[in-house]
Coordinates of C-alpha atoms and ligand atoms in Angstrom, one line a residue:
X746 CA -4.1 -2.5 -62.1
X747 CA -3.5 -3.9 -58.7
X748 CA -5.2 -7.2 -57.7
X749 CA -8.1 -6.8 -55.2
X750 CA -7.2 -7.9 -51.6
X751 CA -8.3 -11.4 -50.8
X752 CA -10.8 -12.2 -48.0
X753 CA -7.9 -13.6 -45.9
X754 CA -6.0 -10.4 -46.4
X755 CA -9.1 -8.4 -45.4
X756 CA -9.5 -10.4 -42.2
X757 CA -5.8 -10.1 -41.3
X758 CA -5.9 -6.3 -41.8
X759 CA -9.0 -6.0 -39.7
X760 CA -7.4 -8.1 -37.0
X761 CA -4.3 -6.0 -37.1
X762 CA -6.4 -2.8 -36.9
X763 CA -8.3 -4.1 -33.9
X764 CA -5.1 -5.1 -32.1
X765 CA -3.6 -1.7 -32.8
X766 CA -6.7 0.3 -31.8
X767 CA -6.2 1.9 -28.3
X768 CA -8.4 0.5 -25.6
X769 CA -11.3 2.9 -24.9
X770 CA -10.5 5.4 -22.2
X771 CA -12.1 4.5 -18.9
X772 CA -15.3 6.3 -18.0
X773 CA -14.1 7.9 -14.8
X774 CA -17.5 9.3 -13.9
X775 CA -19.0 5.8 -14.1
X776 CA -16.1 4.5 -12.1
X777 CA -16.7 7.1 -9.4
X778 CA -20.3 6.0 -9.3
X779 CA -19.2 2.5 -8.4
X780 CA -18.3 3.8 -4.9
X781 CA -21.5 4.3 -3.0
X782 CA -20.1 6.3 -0.2
X783 CA -18.8 9.0 -2.5
X784 CA -22.4 10.1 -3.2
X785 CA -23.2 10.9 0.5
X786 CA -23.2 14.4 1.9
X787 CA -21.2 15.8 4.8
X788 CA -22.5 18.8 6.7
X789 CA -25.1 19.2 3.9
X790 CA -22.4 19.4 1.3
X791 CA -21.3 16.9 -1.4
X792 CA -18.4 14.9 -0.2
X793 CA -14.9 15.3 -1.6
X794 CA -12.9 12.5 -0.1
X795 CA -9.2 13.4 -0.2
X796 CA -7.9 10.9 2.4
X797 CA -7.3 7.8 0.4
X798 CA -3.8 7.5 1.7
X799 CA -5.4 6.9 5.1
X800 CA -7.9 4.4 3.8
X801 CA -9.5 4.0 0.4
X802 CA -13.2 3.9 -0.3
X803 CA -14.7 0.6 -1.4
X804 CA -16.5 -0.1 -4.7
X805 CA -19.8 -1.9 -4.8
X806 CA -18.0 -5.1 -6.1
X807 CA -16.0 -5.4 -2.8
X808 CA -19.0 -4.7 -0.6
X809 CA -21.1 -7.2 -2.5
X810 CA -18.5 -9.9 -2.5
X811 CA -18.3 -9.8 1.3
X812 CA -22.0 -9.6 1.6
X813 CA -22.4 -12.7 -0.7
X814 CA -19.7 -14.5 1.3
X815 CA -21.7 -14.1 4.5
X816 CA -25.0 -14.8 2.9
X817 CA -24.1 -17.8 0.9
X818 CA -20.7 -19.3 1.8
X819 CA -19.8 -18.5 5.4
X820 CA -17.9 -21.3 7.1
X821 CA -14.4 -21.7 8.6
X822 CA -11.6 -22.6 6.2
X823 CA -9.3 -25.6 6.1
X824 CA -11.3 -27.6 8.7
X825 CA -14.7 -28.6 7.4
X826 CA -15.2 -31.1 4.6
X827 CA -18.8 -30.0 4.1
X828 CA -19.7 -27.9 1.1
X829 CA -19.7 -24.5 2.8
X830 CA -16.3 -25.2 4.3
X831 CA -14.9 -26.2 1.0
X832 CA -16.4 -23.1 -0.7
X833 CA -15.0 -20.8 1.9
X834 CA -11.5 -22.4 1.6
X835 CA -11.6 -22.2 -2.1
X836 CA -12.7 -18.5 -2.0
X837 CA -9.9 -17.7 0.5
X838 CA -7.2 -19.4 -1.5
X839 CA -8.5 -18.1 -4.8
X840 CA -8.2 -14.6 -3.4
X841 CA -4.6 -15.3 -2.4
X842 CA -3.9 -16.6 -5.9
X843 CA -5.3 -13.5 -7.6
X844 CA -3.5 -11.2 -5.2
X845 CA -0.2 -13.0 -5.9
X846 CA -0.8 -12.7 -9.7
X847 CA -1.5 -9.0 -9.2
X848 CA 2.0 -8.4 -7.8
X849 CA 3.7 -11.1 -9.8
X850 CA 4.7 -13.6 -7.1
X851 CA 3.8 -17.2 -6.3
X852 CA 0.8 -17.6 -4.0
X853 CA 2.7 -20.0 -1.8
X854 CA 5.1 -17.2 -0.9
X855 CA 2.4 -14.8 0.1
X856 CA 1.4 -14.7 3.7
X857 CA -2.0 -13.1 4.4
X858 CA -1.9 -10.8 7.3
X859 CA -4.1 -8.1 8.9
X860 CA -2.1 -5.4 7.1
X861 CA 1.3 -3.9 6.8
X862 CA 1.8 -3.5 10.5
X863 CA 1.4 -7.2 11.2
X864 CA 3.5 -8.0 8.1
X865 CA 6.5 -5.9 9.3
X866 CA 6.1 -7.3 12.9
X867 CA 6.2 -10.8 11.5
X868 CA 9.6 -10.0 9.7
X869 CA 10.9 -8.3 12.8
X870 CA 10.0 -11.0 15.3
X871 CA 10.5 -14.1 13.1
X872 CA 13.4 -13.1 11.0
X873 CA 15.4 -10.3 12.8
X874 CA 14.9 -11.1 16.5
X875 CA 16.7 -14.5 16.4
X876 CA 19.3 -13.5 13.8
X877 CA 20.6 -10.0 14.9
X878 CA 22.5 -9.0 18.0
X879 CA 24.9 -6.4 19.4
X880 CA 27.0 -5.0 16.6
X881 CA 24.3 -5.4 14.0
X882 CA 22.5 -2.5 12.5
X883 CA 18.9 -2.0 11.2
X884 CA 18.9 0.9 8.7
X885 CA 15.7 2.8 8.1
X886 CA 14.9 5.8 5.9
X887 CA 13.9 9.1 7.5
X888 CA 10.5 8.9 5.7
X889 CA 9.3 5.6 7.3
X890 CA 5.8 5.2 8.7
X891 CA 5.8 4.2 12.4
X892 CA 4.8 0.7 11.2
X893 CA 8.3 0.3 9.7
X894 CA 10.1 1.9 12.7
X895 CA 8.5 0.7 15.9
X896 CA 8.6 -3.1 15.3
X897 CA 12.4 -2.7 14.7
X898 CA 12.8 -0.7 17.9
X899 CA 11.0 -3.4 19.9
X900 CA 13.2 -6.1 18.4
X901 CA 16.4 -4.1 18.7
X902 CA 15.5 -3.5 22.4
X903 CA 15.6 -7.2 22.9
X904 CA 18.5 -8.4 20.8
X905 CA 20.8 -5.4 21.2
X906 CA 20.9 -4.4 17.5
X907 CA 21.2 -0.7 16.7
X908 CA 18.9 1.5 14.5
X909 CA 20.5 3.8 12.0
X910 CA 18.7 6.4 9.8
X911 CA 19.2 7.2 6.1
X912 CA 18.5 10.8 5.4
X913 CA 16.4 12.6 2.8
X914 CA 17.0 15.7 0.7
X915 CA 15.0 19.0 1.4
X916 CA 12.7 18.0 -1.5
X917 CA 11.9 14.8 0.2
X918 CA 13.8 12.3 -1.9
X919 CA 16.1 9.6 -0.5
X920 CA 19.6 11.0 -0.4
X921 CA 21.1 8.1 -2.4
X922 CA 24.8 9.0 -1.7
X923 CA 24.0 9.2 2.0
X924 CA 22.2 5.9 1.7
X925 CA 25.2 4.1 0.0
X926 CA 27.5 5.5 2.7
X927 CA 25.1 4.3 5.4
X928 CA 25.2 0.8 4.1
X929 CA 28.2 -0.2 6.2
X930 CA 29.2 -3.8 6.8
X931 CA 27.3 -3.9 10.1
X932 CA 24.0 -3.2 8.4
X933 CA 21.9 -6.4 8.3
X934 CA 18.5 -5.1 7.4
X935 CA 17.2 -2.1 5.4
X936 CA 13.6 -1.0 5.9
X937 CA 12.3 1.3 3.2
X938 CA 8.9 2.6 2.1
X939 CA 8.1 2.2 -1.6
X940 CA 6.0 5.4 -1.6
X941 CA 6.0 7.9 1.3
X942 CA 2.6 8.5 2.9
X943 CA 3.5 12.0 3.9
X944 CA 5.6 13.3 0.9
X945 CA 4.3 11.2 -1.9
X946 CA 7.9 10.4 -2.9
X947 CA 8.3 7.3 -5.0
X948 CA 11.6 5.6 -3.9
X949 CA 13.8 3.8 -6.4
X950 CA 13.3 0.5 -4.6
X951 CA 14.7 -1.7 -7.3
X952 CA 18.0 0.2 -7.5
X953 CA 18.2 0.3 -3.7
X954 CA 17.5 -3.4 -3.3
X955 CA 20.2 -4.2 -5.9
X956 CA 22.8 -2.2 -4.0
X957 CA 21.7 -3.7 -0.7
X958 CA 21.8 -7.3 -2.1
X959 CA 25.4 -6.7 -3.3
X960 CA 26.3 -5.9 0.3
X961 CA 24.3 -8.8 1.8
X962 CA 21.7 -6.6 3.4
X963 CA 18.2 -7.9 3.7
X964 CA 15.5 -5.5 2.4
X965 CA 12.1 -5.0 3.8
X966 CA 9.9 -2.8 1.6
X967 CA 6.7 -1.2 2.8
X968 CA 4.4 -1.1 -0.2
X969 CA 1.3 0.3 1.6
X970 CA 1.1 3.4 -0.5
X971 CA 2.4 1.9 -3.8
X972 CA 0.0 -0.9 -4.5
X973 CA -3.1 1.2 -4.8
X974 CA -1.6 3.7 -7.2
X975 CA 0.8 2.0 -9.7
X976 CA 1.6 -1.4 -11.2
X977 CA 3.9 -3.2 -8.7
X978 CA 6.0 -6.2 -9.7
X979 CA 7.4 -7.4 -6.5
X980 CA 9.5 -10.1 -8.1
X981 CA 11.1 -7.4 -10.4
X982 CA 12.0 -5.2 -7.4
X983 CA 14.4 -7.8 -6.1
X984 CA 13.7 -7.2 -2.4
X985 CA 13.7 -9.9 0.4
X986 CA 10.3 -8.9 2.0
X987 CA 7.4 -6.7 0.7
X988 CA 4.6 -5.8 3.0
X989 CA 1.3 -4.2 2.1
X990 CA -2.1 -3.5 3.4
X991 CA -5.5 -4.2 1.7
X992 CA -7.6 -1.4 3.0
X993 CA -5.7 1.3 1.0
X994 CA -6.2 -0.7 -2.2
X995 CA -10.0 -0.8 -2.1
X996 CA -10.1 -3.9 0.1
X997 CA -11.6 -4.2 3.6
X998 CA -9.8 -3.1 6.8
X999 CA -7.8 -5.9 8.5
X1000 CA -6.4 -7.4 5.4
X1001 CA -2.9 -7.3 3.8
X1002 CA 0.0 -9.5 3.0
X1003 CA 3.7 -10.2 3.4
X1004 CA 5.7 -11.5 0.4
X1005 CA 9.0 -13.1 1.3
X1006 CA 11.7 -15.0 -0.6
X1007 CA 11.1 -18.7 -0.1
X1008 CA 14.4 -19.3 1.7
X1009 CA 13.3 -16.7 4.4
X1010 CA 9.9 -18.3 4.8
X1011 CA 11.4 -21.7 5.1
X1012 CA 14.0 -20.7 7.7
X1013 CA 11.8 -18.4 9.8
X1014 CA 10.1 -19.8 12.9
X1015 CA 6.4 -19.2 13.2
X1016 CA 5.4 -15.8 14.6
X1017 CA 2.1 -16.7 16.3
X1018 CA 1.1 -20.2 17.3
X1019 CA -2.3 -21.9 17.3
X1020 CA -4.7 -23.7 15.0
X1021 CA -4.4 -23.7 11.2
X1022 CA -0.6 -23.3 11.2
X1023 CA 0.4 -26.8 12.5
X1024 CA 1.0 -30.2 11.0
X1025 CA 1.0 -32.2 14.2
X1026 CA 0.6 -31.2 17.8
X1027 CA 1.9 -33.2 20.8
X1028 CA 2.5 -31.9 24.3
X1029 CA 6.2 -32.9 23.7
X1030 CA 6.3 -30.5 20.7
X1031 CA 4.6 -29.5 17.5
X1032 CA 5.4 -29.5 13.8
X1033 CA 4.2 -26.8 11.5
X1034 CA 2.5 -26.5 8.2
X1035 CA 4.5 -25.3 5.2
X1036 CA 4.6 -21.6 4.4
X1037 CA 2.5 -19.6 3.9
X1038 CA 0.1 -21.4 6.3
X1039 CA 2.9 -21.7 8.9
X1040 CA 2.4 -17.9 9.5
X1041 CA -1.4 -17.8 9.5
X1042 CA -2.4 -19.0 12.9
X1043 CA -6.0 -19.0 13.9
X1044 CA -9.2 -18.2 11.9
X1045 CA -8.2 -15.4 9.5
X1046 CA -10.3 -12.5 8.2
X1047 CA -12.0 -14.8 5.6
X1048 CA -14.7 -12.4 4.4
X1049 CA -12.1 -9.6 4.3
X1050 CA -9.8 -11.7 2.1
X1051 CA -12.7 -12.5 -0.2
X1052 CA -13.3 -8.7 -0.4
X1053 CA -9.6 -8.1 -1.1
X1054 CA -9.8 -10.6 -4.0
X1055 CA -12.7 -8.6 -5.4
X1056 CA -10.7 -5.4 -5.0
X1057 CA -7.9 -6.9 -7.0
X1058 CA -10.3 -8.0 -9.8
X1059 CA -11.7 -4.5 -9.9
X1060 CA -8.3 -2.8 -10.1
X1061 CA -7.2 -5.2 -12.8
X1062 CA -10.3 -4.5 -14.9
X1063 CA -9.4 -0.8 -15.0
X1064 CA -5.7 -1.4 -15.3
X1065 CA -3.0 -0.1 -12.9
X1066 CA -1.2 1.8 -15.7
X1067 CA -4.4 3.7 -16.4
X1068 CA -5.0 4.3 -12.7
X1069 CA -1.5 5.7 -12.4
X1070 CA -1.9 7.9 -15.4
X1071 CA -5.3 9.3 -14.1
X1072 CA -3.8 10.0 -10.7
X1073 CA -0.8 11.8 -12.2
X1074 CA -3.2 14.1 -14.1
X1075 CA -5.1 14.8 -10.9
X1076 CA -1.8 15.3 -9.0
X1077 CA -0.5 17.8 -11.6
X1078 CA -3.8 19.7 -11.6
X1079 CA -3.9 19.8 -7.7
X1080 CA -0.2 20.8 -7.4
X1081 CA -0.7 23.7 -9.8
X1082 CA -3.9 24.9 -8.1
X1083 CA -2.5 24.7 -4.6
X1084 CA 0.8 26.2 -5.4
X1085 CA -1.0 29.3 -6.7
X1086 CA -2.6 29.9 -3.2
X1087 CA -0.7 32.6 -1.3
X1088 CA 0.8 31.4 2.0
X1089 CA 0.5 27.7 1.1
X1090 CA 3.6 25.6 0.9
X1091 CA 3.7 22.0 -0.4
X1092 CA 5.9 19.7 1.7
X1093 CA 7.5 17.1 -0.5
X1094 CA 8.4 18.0 -4.1
X1095 CA 10.2 14.9 -5.2
X1096 CA 10.6 14.4 -9.0
X1097 CA 8.6 11.2 -8.9
X1098 CA 5.6 11.5 -6.7
X1099 CA 2.3 9.6 -6.1
X1100 CA -0.9 11.6 -5.7
X1101 CA -0.2 12.7 -2.1
X1102 CA 0.1 16.5 -1.3
X1103 CA 1.0 17.6 2.2
X1104 CA 0.9 21.3 2.8
X1105 CA 1.3 24.0 5.3
X1106 CA -0.7 27.3 5.3
X1107 CA 0.9 30.3 7.0
X1108 CA -0.8 31.3 10.2
X1109 CA -3.2 28.3 10.3
X1110 CA -2.9 25.1 12.3
X1111 CA -3.4 21.9 10.2
X1112 CA -6.2 20.6 12.5
X1113 CA -8.1 24.0 12.3
X1114 CA -7.8 23.9 8.6
X1115 CA -8.9 20.3 8.3
X1116 CA -11.9 21.1 10.6
X1117 CA -13.0 24.0 8.4
X1118 CA -12.5 22.0 5.2
X1119 CA -14.7 19.3 6.7
X1120 CA -17.5 21.8 7.2
X1121 CA -17.3 22.3 3.4
X1122 CA -17.5 18.5 2.8
X1123 CA -13.8 18.2 2.0
X1124 CA -12.1 15.4 3.9
X1125 CA -8.3 15.7 4.3
X1126 CA -6.0 14.3 7.0
X1127 CA -4.2 16.6 9.4
X1128 CA -1.5 15.8 11.9
X1129 CA 1.8 13.9 11.8
X1130 CA 0.6 11.0 9.7
X1131 CA 2.3 8.3 11.8
X1132 CA 5.7 9.7 10.8
X1133 CA 7.0 11.7 13.8
X1134 CA 10.7 11.4 12.9
X1135 CA 10.0 12.7 9.4
X1136 CA 7.8 15.6 10.6
X1137 CA 10.5 16.6 13.1
X1138 CA 13.1 16.7 10.4
X1139 CA 10.8 18.8 8.2
X1140 CA 10.3 21.2 11.1
X1141 CA 6.6 20.9 10.7
X1142 CA 4.5 20.1 13.8
X1143 CA 1.7 19.0 11.6
X1144 CA 0.5 19.2 7.9
X1145 CA -2.7 18.9 6.1
X1146 CA -2.6 16.1 3.5
X1147 CA -4.8 15.8 0.5
X1148 CA -4.4 12.3 -1.0
X1149 CA -6.1 11.4 -4.2
X1150 CA -7.3 8.2 -5.9
X1151 CA -8.5 7.5 -9.4
X1152 CA -12.1 7.9 -8.2
X1153 CA -11.5 11.6 -7.4
X1154 CA -12.2 14.2 -10.1
X1155 CA -11.1 17.7 -10.9
X1156 CA -14.2 19.1 -9.2
X1157 CA -12.9 17.6 -5.9
X1158 CA -9.7 19.6 -6.3
X1159 CA -11.6 22.8 -7.2
X1160 CA -13.7 22.3 -4.0
X1161 CA -10.6 21.8 -1.9
X1162 CA -9.1 25.1 -3.3
X1163 CA -12.3 27.0 -2.7
X1164 CA -12.7 25.6 0.8
X1165 CA -9.1 26.5 1.6
X1166 CA -9.8 30.1 0.4
X1167 CA -12.8 30.3 2.7
X1168 CA -10.9 28.8 5.7
X1169 CA -8.0 31.2 5.3
X1170 CA -10.4 34.1 5.3
X1171 CA -12.0 32.8 8.5
X1172 CA -8.7 32.2 10.2
X1173 CA -7.6 35.7 9.3
Ligands
PMP1416 N1 3.1 2.1 6.0 C1 2.6 3.2 5.4 C2 3.5 3.9 4.4 C3 1.3 3.6 5.6 O1 0.8 4.7 5.0 C4 0.5 2.9 6.5 C5 -0.9 3.3 6.8 N2 -1.1 4.6 7.1 C6 1.1 1.7 7.1 C7 2.4 1.4 6.8 C8 0.3 0.9 8.1 O2 -0.7 0.2 7.5 P1 -1.8 -0.6 8.4 O3 -2.2 0.3 9.4 O4 -2.8 -1.0 7.4 O5 -1.0 -1.8 8.9

């Protein structure tokens, strides 16, 4: 006869069983209901919002955090010693700390910006403008957003550096052999998007950064489309700079950040001058605050940053791995459904993709299609998606793009497919 288990054994087993039990699956319908805007109608139809790559919708928690900030804590940061000033400063810096933890970096190395565009311009003007000159090359991938092209062109126009392009495969993946070949000794900077906003391609940024680092090339990664959709460990990627934008990851517009290696932040001159970023100002010359404040001149978007902090809390509570898995399910379902439509071609079929589907429909202009879809309450983006050089290479004047987020559901995709069927019948 075996001896009965002791109470300690019982407790240990119960604890082990609890630890092993999978966390309950998120209630995606309840999560969708956290986004007030998703329950509105458009043209008398329920809204299927499929334009999250453009900007995400905002959960109640973000809207309420900003509302509470203005109702209860509004004051300028870093100046006032009164209670409100201290509360506002604490809220702003706390959001920075939570954002930094979310992407696994130190808060002191995270400069808060108005978005990716400002972040890339900061690198271009403060890092590249004074360092590069004739004979130096800035290498960019063919799939960059204008925000990771035009700042480099402006700087190259001033310091005489050259822009070179790394090509992509017909499926829309980075052509890695071509990329290694393009990393010639004159290349000083590589600009690369983590996830393409047009093709959905997820680039192997850690591998590319490793190769670039071996060759002494500084890497600037555009994480705008990565952060909202997958766990991102910036420190693990091994880049020099990582830029991202808040409004695509449930935060308010006009928020974002630039992470940089400390040695870059220390050696870069300020980008914009003014209040907040100084240590001492004399007419003979000024000294500057330590990074990240050295790069945050003027009154920032305080309420926006508070909202971005709430967005990070919200995403963390669901879990980025679950968000990624949910979006991959939606992507597979949408890819199957759209591929079955006659005359429709998906542009961008990389092996690793985020939930972005660009497509062309034979005989229909993208803007006409998007207008007809809108009449059915289905919001997609149409056009060139701020990526003219990519669209030219794809030979597509414009595409429609359906981009998904975890708050979408299978019904949204069914409604897209039905609306496309109706639109094609109308367009003949
Ligand atoms: N890079 C990519 C890949 C993007 O999709 C976008 C936004 N469409 C940006 C940069 C620019 O972001 P923001 O306008 O917020 O600065």
